[in-house]
Short mmCIF file of C-alpha atoms in Angstrom, two decimals:
data_model
loop_
_atom_site.label_atom_id
_atom_site.label_comp_id
_atom_site.label_asym_id
_atom_site.label_seq_id
_atom_site.Cartn_x
_atom_site.Cartn_y
_atom_site.Cartn_z
CA MET A 1 -9.04 -30.83 -13.60
CA SER A 2 -6.07 -30.83 -15.96
CA HIS A 3 -2.63 -31.31 -14.42
CA THR A 4 -0.69 -30.28 -17.53
CA VAL A 5 2.70 -28.89 -16.53
CA VAL A 6 4.04 -25.82 -18.31
CA LYS A 7 7.37 -24.05 -18.04
CA ALA A 8 7.43 -20.65 -16.38
CA GLN A 9 9.06 -17.72 -18.05
CA ALA A 10 12.40 -16.71 -16.56
CA ILE A 11 12.08 -14.37 -13.57
CA ALA A 12 14.93 -12.11 -12.53
CA THR A 13 14.72 -12.94 -8.82
CA GLY A 14 13.66 -16.58 -9.16
CA PRO A 15 12.21 -18.86 -6.49
CA ARG A 16 15.39 -20.90 -6.13
CA LYS A 17 19.01 -20.09 -5.41
CA GLY A 18 19.99 -21.83 -8.65
CA GLU A 19 18.15 -19.58 -11.09
CA GLU A 20 19.49 -21.54 -14.05
CA LYS A 21 17.10 -24.36 -13.19
CA PRO A 22 13.71 -23.99 -14.91
CA VAL A 23 10.64 -23.69 -12.71
CA ARG A 24 7.64 -25.74 -13.80
CA LEU A 25 4.25 -24.32 -12.90
CA LEU A 26 0.95 -26.14 -12.55
CA PRO A 27 -1.94 -24.14 -14.09
CA ILE A 28 -4.85 -23.56 -11.70
CA PRO A 29 -8.17 -24.15 -13.52
CA LEU A 30 -10.31 -21.04 -13.67
CA SER A 31 -13.27 -23.06 -12.33
CA ALA A 32 -11.38 -24.37 -9.27
CA THR A 33 -13.02 -23.86 -5.88
CA PRO A 34 -11.06 -22.45 -2.90
CA ALA A 35 -10.71 -25.98 -1.48
CA GLU A 36 -9.41 -27.32 -4.80
CA ILE A 37 -6.94 -24.45 -5.11
CA GLN A 38 -5.67 -25.12 -1.58
CA ALA A 39 -5.22 -28.84 -2.35
CA LEU A 40 -3.33 -28.16 -5.58
CA ILE A 41 -0.94 -25.72 -3.90
CA ASP A 42 -0.38 -28.10 -0.97
CA ARG A 43 0.71 -30.83 -3.42
CA HIS A 44 2.56 -28.90 -6.11
CA HIS A 45 3.82 -25.62 -4.54
CA ASN A 46 4.68 -24.07 -7.93
CA VAL A 47 1.43 -22.92 -9.53
CA TYR A 48 0.18 -20.46 -12.12
CA PHE A 49 -3.04 -18.42 -12.10
CA GLY A 50 -3.88 -17.49 -15.69
CA PRO A 51 -5.98 -14.52 -16.80
CA GLY A 52 -9.36 -14.28 -15.06
CA ASN A 53 -10.99 -14.06 -11.63
CA TYR A 54 -10.33 -16.67 -8.93
CA GLY A 55 -12.00 -17.03 -5.53
CA ILE A 56 -9.30 -18.33 -3.17
CA GLY A 57 -11.05 -18.06 0.21
CA ASN A 58 -8.36 -17.97 2.92
CA LEU A 59 -5.37 -19.60 1.25
CA ARG A 60 -2.89 -21.02 3.79
CA LEU A 61 0.80 -21.47 2.97
CA GLU A 62 2.48 -23.18 5.90
CA LYS A 63 4.73 -25.96 7.24
CA GLY A 64 7.87 -24.66 5.60
CA GLN A 65 6.33 -24.51 2.14
CA LYS A 66 8.60 -23.31 -0.68
CA GLY A 67 7.71 -22.44 -4.21
CA LEU A 68 6.35 -19.93 -6.69
CA ILE A 69 2.74 -18.75 -6.88
CA TRP A 70 2.46 -16.62 -10.00
CA GLY A 71 -0.22 -14.80 -11.99
CA ALA A 72 -0.50 -13.56 -15.56
CA GLY A 73 -0.31 -9.89 -14.50
CA ARG A 74 -1.82 -7.66 -11.85
CA LEU A 75 -4.23 -6.17 -14.40
CA THR A 76 -5.05 -9.62 -15.80
CA THR A 77 -5.26 -12.06 -12.87
CA THR A 78 -7.57 -11.19 -9.96
CA LEU A 79 -7.64 -13.23 -6.75
CA THR A 80 -10.44 -12.55 -4.29
CA GLY A 81 -9.75 -13.62 -0.72
CA SER A 82 -6.81 -13.60 1.67
CA ILE A 83 -3.48 -15.39 2.16
CA THR A 84 -2.01 -16.52 5.50
CA ILE A 85 1.65 -17.57 5.51
CA SER A 86 3.38 -19.44 8.34
CA GLY A 87 6.98 -20.69 8.40
CA SER A 88 7.40 -20.68 4.64
CA ARG A 89 10.95 -20.53 3.24
CA GLU A 90 12.05 -19.31 -0.18
CA LEU A 91 8.48 -18.51 -1.16
CA VAL A 92 7.74 -16.11 -4.04
CA LEU A 93 4.27 -14.74 -4.80
CA GLY A 94 3.15 -12.16 -7.29
CA ASN A 95 2.02 -10.82 -10.63
CA PHE A 96 -1.65 -10.67 -9.64
CA ASN A 97 -4.31 -8.44 -8.10
CA LEU A 98 -5.37 -9.60 -4.62
CA SER A 99 -8.38 -7.95 -3.00
CA HIS A 100 -10.49 -8.68 0.04
CA THR A 101 -12.85 -6.46 1.99
CA ALA A 102 -11.16 -7.18 5.30
CA ALA A 103 -12.73 -6.48 8.66
CA LYS A 104 -11.15 -3.68 10.66
CA GLY A 105 -7.68 -4.80 11.69
CA ALA A 106 -7.69 -7.93 9.50
CA ALA A 107 -5.09 -8.40 6.76
CA VAL A 108 -5.25 -9.56 3.14
CA ILE A 109 -1.71 -11.00 3.24
CA GLU A 110 -0.56 -11.97 6.73
CA VAL A 111 2.64 -13.68 7.82
CA VAL A 112 2.41 -15.33 11.26
CA GLY A 113 4.16 -17.89 13.44
CA LYS A 114 7.40 -18.35 15.37
CA ALA A 115 9.51 -19.89 12.60
CA ALA A 116 11.62 -17.54 10.49
CA ALA A 117 10.14 -16.93 7.06
CA ASP A 118 11.71 -15.90 3.75
CA LEU A 119 9.11 -14.29 1.51
CA THR A 120 9.29 -12.27 -1.71
CA LEU A 121 6.19 -10.48 -3.00
CA LEU A 122 6.50 -9.14 -6.56
CA ASN A 123 4.38 -6.88 -8.78
CA THR A 124 1.18 -7.33 -6.79
CA LEU A 125 -1.77 -5.01 -6.24
CA VAL A 126 -3.20 -5.52 -2.73
CA SER A 127 -6.37 -3.90 -1.37
CA ALA A 128 -8.08 -4.49 1.97
CA GLY A 129 -10.78 -1.84 2.03
CA ASN A 130 -10.82 1.09 4.42
CA GLY A 131 -10.79 -0.98 7.61
CA GLY A 132 -8.14 -3.60 6.86
CA VAL A 133 -4.40 -4.04 6.36
CA GLY A 134 -2.95 -4.85 2.95
CA ILE A 135 0.21 -6.71 4.04
CA ARG A 136 1.00 -7.52 7.68
CA VAL A 137 4.19 -9.17 8.97
CA LYS A 138 3.86 -10.77 12.42
CA ALA A 139 6.68 -13.32 12.14
CA PRO A 140 10.49 -13.27 12.18
CA GLY A 141 12.45 -13.42 8.94
CA ARG A 142 13.31 -11.50 5.81
CA PHE A 143 10.57 -10.04 3.64
CA THR A 144 10.99 -8.35 0.25
CA ILE A 145 8.09 -6.36 -1.19
CA GLN A 146 9.10 -5.27 -4.69
CA GLY A 147 7.13 -3.37 -7.31
CA CYS A 148 3.85 -3.73 -5.39
CA ASN A 149 0.84 -1.44 -5.05
CA PRO A 150 -0.87 -1.67 -1.63
CA LYS A 151 -3.87 0.65 -1.87
CA TRP A 152 -7.34 1.48 -0.57
CA SER A 153 -6.62 0.05 2.90
CA ASP A 154 -6.47 1.40 6.42
CA ILE A 155 -2.75 0.48 6.49
CA GLY A 156 -0.89 -0.56 3.36
CA ILE A 157 2.01 -2.43 5.03
CA SER A 158 2.35 -3.13 8.76
CA ILE A 159 5.51 -4.59 10.38
CA GLU A 160 4.75 -6.08 13.79
CA HIS A 161 7.50 -8.52 14.84
CA PRO A 162 10.80 -7.52 16.52
CA ALA A 163 12.82 -9.97 14.38
CA ALA A 164 11.22 -9.04 11.05
CA ALA A 165 13.32 -7.26 8.43
CA VAL A 166 11.13 -5.78 5.70
CA TYR A 167 12.55 -4.36 2.46
CA VAL A 168 10.15 -2.33 0.33
CA PHE A 169 11.32 -1.02 -3.04
CA GLY A 170 9.71 -0.09 -6.31
CA GLY A 171 5.98 0.21 -6.83
CA ASN A 172 3.46 2.72 -5.52
CA LEU A 173 1.30 3.12 -2.39
CA GLN A 174 -2.00 4.97 -2.70
CA TYR A 175 -5.13 6.00 -0.78
CA ASN A 176 -4.31 4.32 2.54
CA ARG A 177 -4.78 5.98 5.92
CA LEU A 178 -1.13 5.05 6.57
CA HIS A 179 1.00 3.71 3.76
CA ILE A 180 3.54 1.94 6.00
CA GLN A 181 3.49 1.33 9.75
CA GLN A 182 6.41 -0.10 11.74
CA VAL A 183 5.43 -1.32 15.20
CA GLN A 184 8.43 -3.61 15.73
CA GLY A 185 11.26 -4.81 13.48
CA HIS A 186 13.35 -3.18 10.76
CA LEU A 187 12.14 -1.11 7.81
CA ASP A 188 14.21 -0.42 4.70
CA ALA A 189 12.09 1.50 2.16
CA ARG A 190 13.51 2.73 -1.15
CA ALA A 191 12.58 3.99 -4.61
CA PHE A 192 8.78 4.10 -4.80
CA GLY A 193 5.96 6.63 -4.92
CA MET A 194 3.15 7.53 -2.53
CA GLN A 195 -0.06 9.51 -3.01
CA GLY A 196 -3.30 10.27 -1.25
CA VAL A 197 -2.45 9.36 2.34
CA ARG A 198 -5.47 9.91 4.61
CA GLY A 199 -3.66 9.99 7.98
CA GLU A 200 -1.04 12.10 9.73
CA ALA A 201 1.93 10.79 7.73
CA ASP A 202 2.90 8.50 4.88
CA ILE A 203 5.09 6.33 7.11
CA VAL A 204 4.87 5.84 10.89
CA ILE A 205 7.82 4.33 12.78
CA ARG A 206 7.10 3.48 16.41
CA SER A 207 10.17 1.65 17.75
CA PRO A 208 13.94 1.19 17.21
CA SER A 209 15.32 -0.99 14.45
CA PRO A 210 17.21 -4.07 15.68
CA GLY A 211 19.68 -3.33 12.86
CA GLY A 212 20.53 0.26 13.78
CA TYR A 213 18.80 2.75 11.47
CA HIS A 214 15.51 2.54 9.64
CA VAL A 215 16.12 3.79 6.08
CA LEU A 216 13.82 5.80 3.79
CA GLU A 217 15.56 6.54 0.49
CA GLY A 218 14.58 7.69 -2.98
CA ILE A 219 10.87 8.00 -2.18
CA ARG A 220 8.57 10.42 -3.97
CA THR A 221 5.48 11.56 -2.07
CA GLU A 222 2.59 13.88 -2.79
CA GLY A 223 1.21 13.57 0.75
CA ASN A 224 -2.51 14.25 0.77
CA ASN A 225 -2.35 17.25 -1.55
CA SER A 226 -2.28 19.81 1.29
CA ALA A 227 -5.51 18.54 2.86
CA ASN A 228 -3.68 18.30 6.20
CA ALA A 229 -1.57 21.28 7.29
CA ILE A 230 0.86 19.11 9.28
CA GLU A 231 1.22 16.20 6.86
CA ALA A 232 4.65 14.56 6.78
CA LEU A 233 6.65 11.88 5.05
CA LEU A 234 7.59 10.41 8.45
CA ASN A 235 6.00 10.43 11.87
CA VAL A 236 7.80 9.01 14.92
CA PRO A 237 5.35 9.29 17.85
CA GLN A 238 6.44 10.33 21.34
CA THR A 239 8.61 7.65 22.98
CA ASN A 240 11.57 7.49 25.35
CA GLU A 241 13.26 4.92 23.10
CA LYS A 242 16.15 5.73 20.77
CA VAL A 243 14.59 5.45 17.33
CA ASN A 244 17.22 6.17 14.66
CA VAL A 245 16.03 7.00 11.14
CA MET A 246 17.82 8.10 7.96
CA LEU A 247 16.03 10.02 5.20
CA ARG A 248 18.06 10.20 1.98
CA ALA A 249 17.30 11.57 -1.50
CA ASN A 250 13.54 11.72 -1.01
CA THR A 251 11.36 14.15 -3.00
CA LEU A 252 8.40 15.88 -1.38
CA GLY A 253 5.69 18.06 -2.86
CA ASN A 254 2.54 19.91 -1.86
CA MET A 255 3.77 21.24 1.50
CA VAL A 256 4.75 17.90 2.99
CA ARG A 257 7.16 17.98 5.93
CA TYR A 258 10.10 15.66 6.09
CA ALA A 259 9.37 14.49 9.61
CA ASN A 260 7.49 14.94 12.85
CA TYR A 261 9.87 13.28 15.31
CA GLY A 262 9.12 12.40 18.94
CA ALA A 263 11.84 9.95 19.99
CA ASN A 264 15.16 10.17 21.84
CA GLY A 265 17.37 9.28 18.90
CA ASN A 266 19.05 10.45 15.72
CA LEU A 267 17.24 11.76 12.65
CA ILE A 268 19.62 12.11 9.70
CA LEU A 269 18.53 13.93 6.53
CA LEU A 270 20.76 13.73 3.44
CA GLU A 271 20.09 15.32 0.03
CA ASN A 272 16.29 15.45 0.24
CA ALA A 273 14.23 17.97 -1.76
CA ASN A 274 10.96 19.68 -0.87
CA LEU A 275 9.32 20.99 -4.04
CA PRO A 276 6.20 22.94 -3.00
CA GLY A 277 3.38 23.75 -5.35
CA PRO A 278 2.44 27.32 -6.36
CA GLU A 279 -0.21 27.59 -3.63
CA ASP A 280 2.05 26.34 -0.83
CA LYS A 281 3.28 29.53 0.80
CA SER A 282 4.57 28.16 4.10
CA SER A 283 6.18 24.93 5.24
CA VAL A 284 8.18 23.68 8.20
CA GLY A 285 10.71 20.99 7.33
CA VAL A 286 11.16 19.10 10.61
CA THR A 287 9.35 19.25 13.95
CA THR A 288 10.09 17.48 17.22
CA GLU A 289 8.05 16.84 20.34
CA GLU A 290 8.82 19.14 23.25
CA ARG A 291 10.04 16.24 25.40
CA ALA A 292 12.06 14.56 22.65
CA LYS A 293 15.81 14.44 23.27
CA ALA A 294 16.55 14.26 19.58
CA ASN A 295 19.65 14.89 17.50
CA ILE A 296 18.92 16.18 13.98
CA ILE A 297 21.70 16.18 11.39
CA SER A 298 20.66 17.82 8.11
CA LEU A 299 23.14 17.88 5.21
CA GLY A 300 22.51 19.20 1.71
CA ASN A 301 18.71 19.26 1.82
CA LYS A 302 16.33 21.57 -0.04
CA TYR A 303 13.67 22.90 2.32
CA GLY A 304 10.41 24.43 1.16
CA LEU A 305 8.94 27.89 1.65
CA SER A 306 10.17 28.28 5.21
CA TYR A 307 9.23 31.90 5.74
CA ASP A 308 6.21 34.20 6.21
CA GLU A 309 3.81 32.25 8.45
CA ALA A 310 6.32 29.45 9.07
CA GLN A 311 8.58 29.74 12.10
CA GLY A 312 11.53 28.35 10.17
CA PRO A 313 12.66 25.09 8.60
CA PHE A 314 13.13 23.47 12.02
CA LEU A 315 10.44 23.74 14.70
CA VAL A 316 11.97 21.80 17.59
CA GLY A 317 11.76 21.38 21.35
CA LYS A 318 14.32 22.64 23.85
CA ARG A 319 15.92 19.19 24.26
CA THR A 320 16.56 18.78 20.53
CA THR A 321 19.84 19.72 18.85
CA VAL A 322 19.98 20.67 15.16
CA ARG A 323 23.08 20.65 12.97
CA SER A 324 22.32 22.00 9.49
CA ILE A 325 25.14 21.98 6.92
CA GLY A 326 24.70 23.18 3.35
CA ASP A 327 20.90 23.14 3.43
CA LEU A 328 18.90 25.43 1.12
CA TRP A 329 15.66 27.29 1.76
CA MET A 330 13.58 30.05 0.16
CA LEU A 331 14.34 33.74 0.72
CA PRO A 332 11.53 35.88 2.17
CA ASN A 333 9.25 36.85 -0.70
CA LYS A 334 5.55 37.69 -0.44
CA THR A 335 4.76 38.45 -4.06
CA ASP A 336 6.17 35.81 -6.39
CA TYR A 337 6.22 32.21 -5.22
CA THR A 338 7.37 30.78 -8.53
CA LYS A 339 10.97 32.04 -8.49
CA PRO A 340 13.57 29.69 -6.97
CA PHE A 341 15.00 32.08 -4.37
CA ASN A 342 17.26 29.50 -2.77
CA GLU A 343 20.15 30.27 -0.46
CA PRO A 344 22.09 28.37 2.19
CA ILE A 345 20.46 28.28 5.60
CA THR A 346 22.81 30.15 7.91
CA THR A 347 22.41 32.01 11.19
CA ALA A 348 22.69 35.32 9.31
CA ALA A 349 20.04 34.31 6.76
CA MET A 350 17.71 33.22 9.54
CA SER A 351 18.20 36.55 11.32
CA ARG A 352 17.55 38.56 8.14
CA ALA A 353 14.31 36.65 7.69
CA GLY A 354 13.22 37.52 11.22
CA LYS A 355 13.66 34.01 12.58
CA THR A 356 15.06 33.15 15.97
CA VAL A 357 18.00 30.75 16.09
CA SER A 358 17.92 28.74 19.31
CA SER A 359 21.08 28.01 21.27
CA ASN A 360 20.83 24.30 20.45
CA SER A 361 20.81 24.86 16.67
CA SER A 362 23.65 25.67 14.29
CA PHE A 363 23.57 26.46 10.57
CA LEU A 364 26.76 26.12 8.57
CA ALA A 365 27.49 26.73 4.91
CA PRO A 366 29.42 23.92 3.16
#
């Protein structure tokens, strides 16, 4: 096998703190076996997969390994297999298509171990099949997933360690049962698209963030195209824990709710927009579990067609308080669903529409 060293093109993020230093990549031969690929990466750390298809088996990156593992493009370089990462620091992977028909519950990219990791995944298409997980984090550390496309998996991204901080931005998530699941740790998700979710919500958050608030910002979602009447951007299942979440500047379509919330915490909604399709004649914006002692603060949001069959923009339990300031909704209208009949949600507007305003809810104009 040739060990010719070539210079990598400059990358905006870079695998080293000193980005002015050139990174030299070792080309992986297209004919290399999984064992040969593993040996080359163990020795050289900075490697390049050119155009073509590579069988990598279960590639293991461990023992504090640093470096850059780079492809020629996610539509050009295809890796078949899985990657397990343990204790790696300042490791950057990306620019390839990684697929593996994982068994139910198994992951294509999995980070494990007790040592804190520092991983950046860039411009990568990841698919695990209907039973597996695209990217799973089960280790402490900081993880950046940028411009990636986890798709055709049971779960696209799963965060499962209390000391994991995962930052997802850019890219697109498609055709997963759940696009993102947080079991433990912190989630910061911004500026990407989602389509074709097959479960109850695009994103499921199950526990508090160690850093305060989980953040979902600048996300565009199509839900599952109205296939599920209660589909939502966010689902927080019933729990007695204080799970704080902020939704900011997200765009929803096709009758997607902002949130189904079941925790004893704060749900803050700022400047989100629900843009229903012409056939979507009814939509509730936020629901809470009956037992949830939740505090909802909604400021400057555009709610969907919250009239007719819908009980209102907020369908909440008796222990939930709602403070709505400067939110917009659609006026009652049963004949023309294409006109933007928006007005501020106030107690008077709710009453005119035949809705009941509970004693624990208030609606204020700005």
